[in-house]
PDB file of C-alpha atoms in Angstrom:
ATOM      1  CA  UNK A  10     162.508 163.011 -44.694  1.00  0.00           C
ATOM      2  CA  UNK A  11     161.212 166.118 -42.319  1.00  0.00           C
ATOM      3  CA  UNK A  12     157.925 166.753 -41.553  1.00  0.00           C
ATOM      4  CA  UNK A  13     157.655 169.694 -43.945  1.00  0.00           C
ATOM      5  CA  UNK A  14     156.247 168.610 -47.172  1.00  0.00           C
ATOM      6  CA  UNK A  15     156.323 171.565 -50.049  1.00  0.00           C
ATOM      7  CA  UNK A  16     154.804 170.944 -54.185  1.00  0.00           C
ATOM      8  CA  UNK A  17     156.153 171.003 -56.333  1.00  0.00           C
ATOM      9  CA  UNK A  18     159.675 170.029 -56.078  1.00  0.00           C
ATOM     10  CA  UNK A  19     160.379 171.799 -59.953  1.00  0.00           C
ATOM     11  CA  UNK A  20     158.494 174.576 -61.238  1.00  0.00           C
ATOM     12  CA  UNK A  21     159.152 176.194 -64.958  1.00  0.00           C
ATOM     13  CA  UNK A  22     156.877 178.931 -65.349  1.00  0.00           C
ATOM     14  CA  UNK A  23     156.484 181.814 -68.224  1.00  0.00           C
ATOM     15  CA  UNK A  24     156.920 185.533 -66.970  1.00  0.00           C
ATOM     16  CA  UNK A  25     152.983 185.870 -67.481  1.00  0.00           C
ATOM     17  CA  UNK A  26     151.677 182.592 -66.008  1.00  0.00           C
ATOM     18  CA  UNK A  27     150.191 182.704 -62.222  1.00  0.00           C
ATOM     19  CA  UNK A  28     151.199 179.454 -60.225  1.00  0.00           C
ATOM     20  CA  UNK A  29     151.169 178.508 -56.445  1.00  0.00           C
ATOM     21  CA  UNK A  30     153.731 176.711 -54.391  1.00  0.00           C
ATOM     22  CA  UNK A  31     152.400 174.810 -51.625  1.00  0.00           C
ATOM     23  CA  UNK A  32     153.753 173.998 -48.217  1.00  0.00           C
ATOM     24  CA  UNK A  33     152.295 171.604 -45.714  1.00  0.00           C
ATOM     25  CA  UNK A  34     153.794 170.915 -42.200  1.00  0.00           C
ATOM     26  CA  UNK A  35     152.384 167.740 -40.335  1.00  0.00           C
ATOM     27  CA  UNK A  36     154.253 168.660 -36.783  1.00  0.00           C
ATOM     28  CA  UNK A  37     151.896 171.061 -34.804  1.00  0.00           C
ATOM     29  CA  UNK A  38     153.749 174.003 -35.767  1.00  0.00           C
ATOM     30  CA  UNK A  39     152.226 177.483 -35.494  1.00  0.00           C
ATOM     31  CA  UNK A  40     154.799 179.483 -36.845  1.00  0.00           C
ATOM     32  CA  UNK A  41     155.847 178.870 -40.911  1.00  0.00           C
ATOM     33  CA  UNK A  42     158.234 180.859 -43.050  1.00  0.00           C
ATOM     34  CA  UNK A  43     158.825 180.890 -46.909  1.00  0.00           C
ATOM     35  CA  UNK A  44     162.662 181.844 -47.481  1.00  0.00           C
ATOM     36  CA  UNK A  45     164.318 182.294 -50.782  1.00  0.00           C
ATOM     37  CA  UNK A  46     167.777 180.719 -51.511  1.00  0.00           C
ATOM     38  CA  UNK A  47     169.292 182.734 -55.200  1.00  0.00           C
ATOM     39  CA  UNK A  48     172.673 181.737 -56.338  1.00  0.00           C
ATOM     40  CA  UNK A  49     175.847 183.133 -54.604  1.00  0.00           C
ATOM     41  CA  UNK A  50     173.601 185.059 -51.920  1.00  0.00           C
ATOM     42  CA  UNK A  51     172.636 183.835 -48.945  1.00  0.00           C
ATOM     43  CA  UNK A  52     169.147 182.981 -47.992  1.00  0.00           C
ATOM     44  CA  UNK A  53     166.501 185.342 -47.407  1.00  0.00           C
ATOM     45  CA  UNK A  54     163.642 185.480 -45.494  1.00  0.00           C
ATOM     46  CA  UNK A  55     160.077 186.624 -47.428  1.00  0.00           C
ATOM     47  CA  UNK A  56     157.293 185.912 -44.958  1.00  0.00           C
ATOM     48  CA  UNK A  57     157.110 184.777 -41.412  1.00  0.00           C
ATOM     49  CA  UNK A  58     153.030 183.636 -40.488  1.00  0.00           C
ATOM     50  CA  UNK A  59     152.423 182.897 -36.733  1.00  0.00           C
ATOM     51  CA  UNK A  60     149.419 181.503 -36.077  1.00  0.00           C
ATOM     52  CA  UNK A  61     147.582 182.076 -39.186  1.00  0.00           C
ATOM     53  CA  UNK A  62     148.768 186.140 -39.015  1.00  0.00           C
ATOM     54  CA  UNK A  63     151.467 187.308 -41.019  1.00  0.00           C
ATOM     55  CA  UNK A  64     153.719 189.128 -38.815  1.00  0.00           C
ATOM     56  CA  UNK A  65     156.566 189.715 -41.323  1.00  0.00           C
ATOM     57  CA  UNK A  66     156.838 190.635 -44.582  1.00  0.00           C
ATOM     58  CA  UNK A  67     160.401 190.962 -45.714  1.00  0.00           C
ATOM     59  CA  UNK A  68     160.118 194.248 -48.288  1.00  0.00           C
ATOM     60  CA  UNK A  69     158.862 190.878 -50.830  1.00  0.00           C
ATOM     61  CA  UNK A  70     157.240 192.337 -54.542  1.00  0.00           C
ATOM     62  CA  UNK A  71     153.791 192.482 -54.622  1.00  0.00           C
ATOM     63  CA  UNK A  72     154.263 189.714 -57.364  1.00  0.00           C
ATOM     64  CA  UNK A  73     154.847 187.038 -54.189  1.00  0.00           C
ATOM     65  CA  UNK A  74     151.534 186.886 -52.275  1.00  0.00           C
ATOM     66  CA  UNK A  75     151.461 184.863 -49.222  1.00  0.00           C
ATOM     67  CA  UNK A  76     148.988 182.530 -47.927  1.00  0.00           C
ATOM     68  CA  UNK A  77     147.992 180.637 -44.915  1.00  0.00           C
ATOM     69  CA  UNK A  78     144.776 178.928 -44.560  1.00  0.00           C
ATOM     70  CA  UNK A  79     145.338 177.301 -41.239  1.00  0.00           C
ATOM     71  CA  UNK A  80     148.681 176.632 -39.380  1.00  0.00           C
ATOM     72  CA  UNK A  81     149.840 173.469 -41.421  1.00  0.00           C
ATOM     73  CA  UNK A  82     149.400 175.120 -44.499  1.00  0.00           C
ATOM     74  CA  UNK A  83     151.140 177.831 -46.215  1.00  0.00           C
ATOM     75  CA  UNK A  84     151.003 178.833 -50.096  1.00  0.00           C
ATOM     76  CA  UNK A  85     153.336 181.153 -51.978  1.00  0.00           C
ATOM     77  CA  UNK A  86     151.059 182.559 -55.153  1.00  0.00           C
ATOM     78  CA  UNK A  87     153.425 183.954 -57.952  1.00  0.00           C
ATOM     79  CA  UNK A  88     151.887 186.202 -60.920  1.00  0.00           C
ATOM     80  CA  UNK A  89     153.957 188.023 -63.561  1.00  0.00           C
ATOM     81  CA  UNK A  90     157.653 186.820 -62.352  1.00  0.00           C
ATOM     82  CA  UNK A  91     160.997 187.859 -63.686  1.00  0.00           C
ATOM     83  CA  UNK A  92     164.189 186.065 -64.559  1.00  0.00           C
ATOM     84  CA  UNK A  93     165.902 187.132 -61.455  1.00  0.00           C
ATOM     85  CA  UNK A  94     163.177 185.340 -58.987  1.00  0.00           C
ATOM     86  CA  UNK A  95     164.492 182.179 -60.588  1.00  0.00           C
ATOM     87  CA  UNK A  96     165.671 180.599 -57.302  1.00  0.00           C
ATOM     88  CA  UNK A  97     165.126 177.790 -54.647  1.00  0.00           C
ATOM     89  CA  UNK A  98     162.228 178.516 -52.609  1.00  0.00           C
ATOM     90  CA  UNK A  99     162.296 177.133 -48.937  1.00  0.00           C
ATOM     91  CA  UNK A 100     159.401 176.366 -46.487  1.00  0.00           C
ATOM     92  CA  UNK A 101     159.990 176.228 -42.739  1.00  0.00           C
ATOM     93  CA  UNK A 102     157.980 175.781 -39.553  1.00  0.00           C
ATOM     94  CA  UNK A 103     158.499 175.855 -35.540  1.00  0.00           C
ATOM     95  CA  UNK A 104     156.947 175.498 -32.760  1.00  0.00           C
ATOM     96  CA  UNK A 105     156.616 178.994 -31.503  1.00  0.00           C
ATOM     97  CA  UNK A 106     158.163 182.434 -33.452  1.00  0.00           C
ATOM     98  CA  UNK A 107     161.034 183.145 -31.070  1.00  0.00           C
ATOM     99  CA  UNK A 108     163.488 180.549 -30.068  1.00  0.00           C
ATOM    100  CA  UNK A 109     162.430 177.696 -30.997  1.00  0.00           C
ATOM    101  CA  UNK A 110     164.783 175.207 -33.900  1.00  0.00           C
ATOM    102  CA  UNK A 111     163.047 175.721 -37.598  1.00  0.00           C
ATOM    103  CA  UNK A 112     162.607 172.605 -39.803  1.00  0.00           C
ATOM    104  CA  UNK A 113     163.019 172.898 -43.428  1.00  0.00           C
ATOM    105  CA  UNK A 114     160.980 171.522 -46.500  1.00  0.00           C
ATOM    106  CA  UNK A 115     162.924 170.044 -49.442  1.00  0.00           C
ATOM    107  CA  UNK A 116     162.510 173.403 -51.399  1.00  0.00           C
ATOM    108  CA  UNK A 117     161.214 174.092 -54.950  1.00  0.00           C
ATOM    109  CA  UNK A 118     163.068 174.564 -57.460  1.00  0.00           C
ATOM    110  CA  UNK A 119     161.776 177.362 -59.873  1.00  0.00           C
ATOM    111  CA  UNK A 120     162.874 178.581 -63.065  1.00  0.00           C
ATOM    112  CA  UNK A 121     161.255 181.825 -64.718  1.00  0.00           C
ATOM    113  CA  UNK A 122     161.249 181.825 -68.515  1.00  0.00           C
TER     114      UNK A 122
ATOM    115  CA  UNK B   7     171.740 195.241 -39.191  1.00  0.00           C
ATOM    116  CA  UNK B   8     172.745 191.683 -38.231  1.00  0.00           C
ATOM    117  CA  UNK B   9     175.158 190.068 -40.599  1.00  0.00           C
ATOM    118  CA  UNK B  10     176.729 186.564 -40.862  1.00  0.00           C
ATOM    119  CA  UNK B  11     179.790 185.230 -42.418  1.00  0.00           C
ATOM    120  CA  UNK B  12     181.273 182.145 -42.948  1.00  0.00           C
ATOM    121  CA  UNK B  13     184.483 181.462 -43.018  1.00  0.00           C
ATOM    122  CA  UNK B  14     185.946 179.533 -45.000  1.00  0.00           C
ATOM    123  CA  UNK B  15     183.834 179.543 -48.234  1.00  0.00           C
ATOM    124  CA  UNK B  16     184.768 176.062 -49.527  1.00  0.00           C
ATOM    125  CA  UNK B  17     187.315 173.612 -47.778  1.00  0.00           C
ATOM    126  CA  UNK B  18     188.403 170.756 -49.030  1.00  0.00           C
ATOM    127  CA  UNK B  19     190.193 167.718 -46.581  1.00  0.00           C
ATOM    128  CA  UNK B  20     190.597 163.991 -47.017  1.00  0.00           C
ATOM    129  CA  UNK B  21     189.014 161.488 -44.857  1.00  0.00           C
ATOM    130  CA  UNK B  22     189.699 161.016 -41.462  1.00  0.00           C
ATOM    131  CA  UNK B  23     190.744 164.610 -40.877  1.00  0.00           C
ATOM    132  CA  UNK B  24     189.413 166.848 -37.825  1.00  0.00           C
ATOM    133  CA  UNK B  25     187.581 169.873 -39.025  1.00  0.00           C
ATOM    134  CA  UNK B  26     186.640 173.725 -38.045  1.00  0.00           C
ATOM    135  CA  UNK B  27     183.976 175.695 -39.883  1.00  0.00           C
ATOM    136  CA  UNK B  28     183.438 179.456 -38.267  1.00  0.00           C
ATOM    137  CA  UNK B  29     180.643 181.384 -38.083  1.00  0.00           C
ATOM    138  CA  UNK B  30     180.798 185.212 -37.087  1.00  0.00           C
ATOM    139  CA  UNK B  31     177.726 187.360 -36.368  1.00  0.00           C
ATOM    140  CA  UNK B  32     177.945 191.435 -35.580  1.00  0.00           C
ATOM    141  CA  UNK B  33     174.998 191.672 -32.949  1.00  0.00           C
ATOM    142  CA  UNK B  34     175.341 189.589 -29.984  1.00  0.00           C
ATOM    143  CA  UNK B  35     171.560 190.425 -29.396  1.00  0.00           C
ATOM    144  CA  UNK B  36     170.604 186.851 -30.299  1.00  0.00           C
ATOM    145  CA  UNK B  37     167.969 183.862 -29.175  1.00  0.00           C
ATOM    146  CA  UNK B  38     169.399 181.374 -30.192  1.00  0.00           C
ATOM    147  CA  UNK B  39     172.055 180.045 -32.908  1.00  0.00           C
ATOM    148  CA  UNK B  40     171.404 176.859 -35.603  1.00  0.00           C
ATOM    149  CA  UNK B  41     173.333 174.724 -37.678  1.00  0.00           C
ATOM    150  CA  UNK B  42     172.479 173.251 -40.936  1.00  0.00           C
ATOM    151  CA  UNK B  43     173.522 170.902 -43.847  1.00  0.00           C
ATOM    152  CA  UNK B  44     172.109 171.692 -46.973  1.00  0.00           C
ATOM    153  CA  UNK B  45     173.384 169.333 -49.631  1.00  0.00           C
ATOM    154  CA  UNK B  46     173.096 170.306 -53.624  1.00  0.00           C
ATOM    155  CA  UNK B  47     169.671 171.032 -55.032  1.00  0.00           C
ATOM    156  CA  UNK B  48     168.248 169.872 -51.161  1.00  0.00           C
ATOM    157  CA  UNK B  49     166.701 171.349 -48.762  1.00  0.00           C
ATOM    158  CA  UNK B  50     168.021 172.215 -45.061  1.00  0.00           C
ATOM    159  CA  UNK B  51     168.989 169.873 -42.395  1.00  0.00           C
ATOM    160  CA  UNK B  52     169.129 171.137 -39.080  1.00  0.00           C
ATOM    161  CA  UNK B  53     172.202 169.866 -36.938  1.00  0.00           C
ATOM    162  CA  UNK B  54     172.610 171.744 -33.969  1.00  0.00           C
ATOM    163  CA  UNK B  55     170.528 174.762 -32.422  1.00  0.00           C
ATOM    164  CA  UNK B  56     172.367 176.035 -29.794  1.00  0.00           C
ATOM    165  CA  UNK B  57     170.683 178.197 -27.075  1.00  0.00           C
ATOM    166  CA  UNK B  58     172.087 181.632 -26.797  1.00  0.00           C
ATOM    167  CA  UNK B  59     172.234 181.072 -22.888  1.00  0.00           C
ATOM    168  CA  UNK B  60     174.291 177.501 -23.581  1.00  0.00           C
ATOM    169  CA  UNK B  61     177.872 177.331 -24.638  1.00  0.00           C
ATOM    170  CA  UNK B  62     177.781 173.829 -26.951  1.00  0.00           C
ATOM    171  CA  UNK B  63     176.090 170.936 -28.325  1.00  0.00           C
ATOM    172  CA  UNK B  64     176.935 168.018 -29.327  1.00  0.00           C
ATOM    173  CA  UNK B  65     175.566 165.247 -32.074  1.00  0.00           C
ATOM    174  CA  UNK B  66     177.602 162.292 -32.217  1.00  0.00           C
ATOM    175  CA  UNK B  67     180.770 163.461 -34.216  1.00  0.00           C
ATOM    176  CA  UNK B  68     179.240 167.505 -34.731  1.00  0.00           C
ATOM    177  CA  UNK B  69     180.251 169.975 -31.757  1.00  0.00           C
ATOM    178  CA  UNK B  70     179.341 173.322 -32.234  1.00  0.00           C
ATOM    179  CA  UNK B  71     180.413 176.495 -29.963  1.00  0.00           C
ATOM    180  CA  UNK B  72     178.835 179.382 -29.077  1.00  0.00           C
ATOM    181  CA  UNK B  73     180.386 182.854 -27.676  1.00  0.00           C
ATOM    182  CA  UNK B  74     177.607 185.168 -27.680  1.00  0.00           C
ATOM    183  CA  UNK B  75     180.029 187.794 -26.429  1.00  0.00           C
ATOM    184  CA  UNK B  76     182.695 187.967 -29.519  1.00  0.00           C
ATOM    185  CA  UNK B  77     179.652 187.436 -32.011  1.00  0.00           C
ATOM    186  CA  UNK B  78     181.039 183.235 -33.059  1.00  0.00           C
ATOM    187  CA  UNK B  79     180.869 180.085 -33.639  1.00  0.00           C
ATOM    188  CA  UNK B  80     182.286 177.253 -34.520  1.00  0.00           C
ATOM    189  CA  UNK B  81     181.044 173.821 -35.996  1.00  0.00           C
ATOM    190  CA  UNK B  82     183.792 170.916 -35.216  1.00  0.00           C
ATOM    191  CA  UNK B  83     183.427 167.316 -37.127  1.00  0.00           C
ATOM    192  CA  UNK B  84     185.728 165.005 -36.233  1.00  0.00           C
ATOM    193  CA  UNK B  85     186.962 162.034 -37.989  1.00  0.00           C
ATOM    194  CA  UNK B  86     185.133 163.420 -41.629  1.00  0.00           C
ATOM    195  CA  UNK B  87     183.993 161.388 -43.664  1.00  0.00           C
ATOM    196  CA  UNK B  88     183.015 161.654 -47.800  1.00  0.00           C
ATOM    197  CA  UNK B  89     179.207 161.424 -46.777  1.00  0.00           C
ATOM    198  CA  UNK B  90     179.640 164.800 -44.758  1.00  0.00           C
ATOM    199  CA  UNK B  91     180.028 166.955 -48.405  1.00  0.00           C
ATOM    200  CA  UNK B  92     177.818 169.428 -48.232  1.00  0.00           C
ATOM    201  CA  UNK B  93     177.632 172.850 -48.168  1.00  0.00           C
ATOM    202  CA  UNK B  94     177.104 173.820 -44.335  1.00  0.00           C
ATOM    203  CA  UNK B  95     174.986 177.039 -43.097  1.00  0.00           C
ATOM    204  CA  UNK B  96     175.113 179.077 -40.022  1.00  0.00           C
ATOM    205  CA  UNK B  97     171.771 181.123 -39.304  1.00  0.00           C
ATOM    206  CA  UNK B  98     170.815 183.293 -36.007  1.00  0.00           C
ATOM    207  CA  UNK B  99     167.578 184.035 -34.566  1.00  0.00           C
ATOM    208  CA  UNK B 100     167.685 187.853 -33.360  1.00  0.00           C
ATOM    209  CA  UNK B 101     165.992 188.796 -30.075  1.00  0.00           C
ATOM    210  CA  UNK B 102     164.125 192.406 -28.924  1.00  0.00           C
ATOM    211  CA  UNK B 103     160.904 193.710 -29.529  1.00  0.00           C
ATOM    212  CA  UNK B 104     160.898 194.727 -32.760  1.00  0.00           C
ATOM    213  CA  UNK B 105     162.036 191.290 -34.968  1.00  0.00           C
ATOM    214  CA  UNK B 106     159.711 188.276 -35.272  1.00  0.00           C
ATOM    215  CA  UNK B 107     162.297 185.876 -34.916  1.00  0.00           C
ATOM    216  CA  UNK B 108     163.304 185.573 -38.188  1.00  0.00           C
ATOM    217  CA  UNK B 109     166.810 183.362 -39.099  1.00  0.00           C
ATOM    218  CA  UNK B 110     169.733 185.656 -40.792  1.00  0.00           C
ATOM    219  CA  UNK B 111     171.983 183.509 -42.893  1.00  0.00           C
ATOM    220  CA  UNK B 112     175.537 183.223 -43.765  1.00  0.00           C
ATOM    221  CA  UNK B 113     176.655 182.242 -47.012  1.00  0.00           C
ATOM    222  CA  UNK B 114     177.735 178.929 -46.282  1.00  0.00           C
ATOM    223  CA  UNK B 115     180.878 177.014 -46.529  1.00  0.00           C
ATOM    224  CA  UNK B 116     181.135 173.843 -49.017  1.00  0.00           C
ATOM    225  CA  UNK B 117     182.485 170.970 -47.942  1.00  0.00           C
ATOM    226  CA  UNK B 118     184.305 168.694 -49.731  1.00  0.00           C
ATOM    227  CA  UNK B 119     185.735 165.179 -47.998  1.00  0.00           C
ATOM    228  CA  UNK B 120     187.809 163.075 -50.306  1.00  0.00           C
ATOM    229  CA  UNK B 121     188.122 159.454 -50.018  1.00  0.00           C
TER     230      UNK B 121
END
């Protein structure tokens, strides 16, 4: 088990529901990511947050909004989804933006209805 | 635009046998190069970050390569066993001013090990 926690683990959510995804790191990270794993394509970064600023945002729909409260937490708030965003949704943290090794949650696995 | 591929796709070897899984990337303007396992449903487990000034690291029976130069890498497992299955992922961190040091992916290859 890595020190990157992320809740749920399965999400099955209607095209009009709003629900959050919730990541929580307990290494003394400052940098966290949310990635996006779809079938057949590799993943893809959404949103890189470095100490508490978001300092990328990876042409992501408006319908992903990103949040981090402080640096060991990091939410991914999803309103009016479609089909295609049905996908594995990854958390990651490190130490420091540039160089440093990322460590991975176990994902969530959502499904859009 | 940085790219990654893996090659092969899927492999599939009995136990016991010595294995190569490549990695190619089309900027050499990199920080730093990382390994993972990911197995089905799972999240990612990092095996190896290699350094883009290093050449290789090693992990017990994992050795992976690094030739910043020609844009690869290379992942070797020796003696593989039917717990390494798993689908295997190659990801680089890009350097210069204007990236945050976000990881491009390849696609992966699957491993299979038969007993």
């Amino acid at each position: 088990e890595t020190g990157v926690t992320q809740t749920p683990r399965h999400l099955v959510m209607g095209m009009t529901n709003k629900k959050s995804l919730k990541c929580e790191q307990h290494l003394g990270h400052n940098a966290m990511y949310w990635y996006k794993q779809s079938a057949k394509k590799p993943l893809e970064l959404m949103f890189v947050y470095s100490l508490e600023e978001r300092v990328e945002n990876n042409s992501v729909p408006s319908r992903f909004s990103p949040e981090c409260p402080n640096s060991s937490h990091l939410f991914l708030h999803l309103h009016t989804l479609q089909p295609e965003d049905s996908a594995l949704y990854l958390c990651a943290s490190s130490p420091g933006q540039f160089s440093y090794e990322q460590y991975f949650g176990p994902g969530t696995r959502l499904t859009v209805t | 635009k940085q790219e990654v591929t893996q090659i092969p796709a899927a492999l599939s070897v009995p136990e016991g046998e010595n294995l190569v899984l490549n990695c190619s990337f089309t900027d050499s303007a990199i920080y730093n190069l990382q390994w993972f396992r990911q197995d089905p449903g799972k999240g990612l487990t990092s095996l190896l970050l290699i350094q883009s000034s290093q050449r290789e690291q090693t992990s017990g029976r994992l050795n992976a390569s690094l030739d910043k130069s020609s844009g690869r890498s290379t992942l070797y497992i020796a003696a593989s066993q039917p717990g390494d299955s798993a689908t295997y992922l190659c990801a680089v961190k890009e350097s210069g001013s204007s990236n945050t040091g976000k990881l491009i992916f390849g696609q992966g290859t699957t491993l299979q090990v038969k007993p």
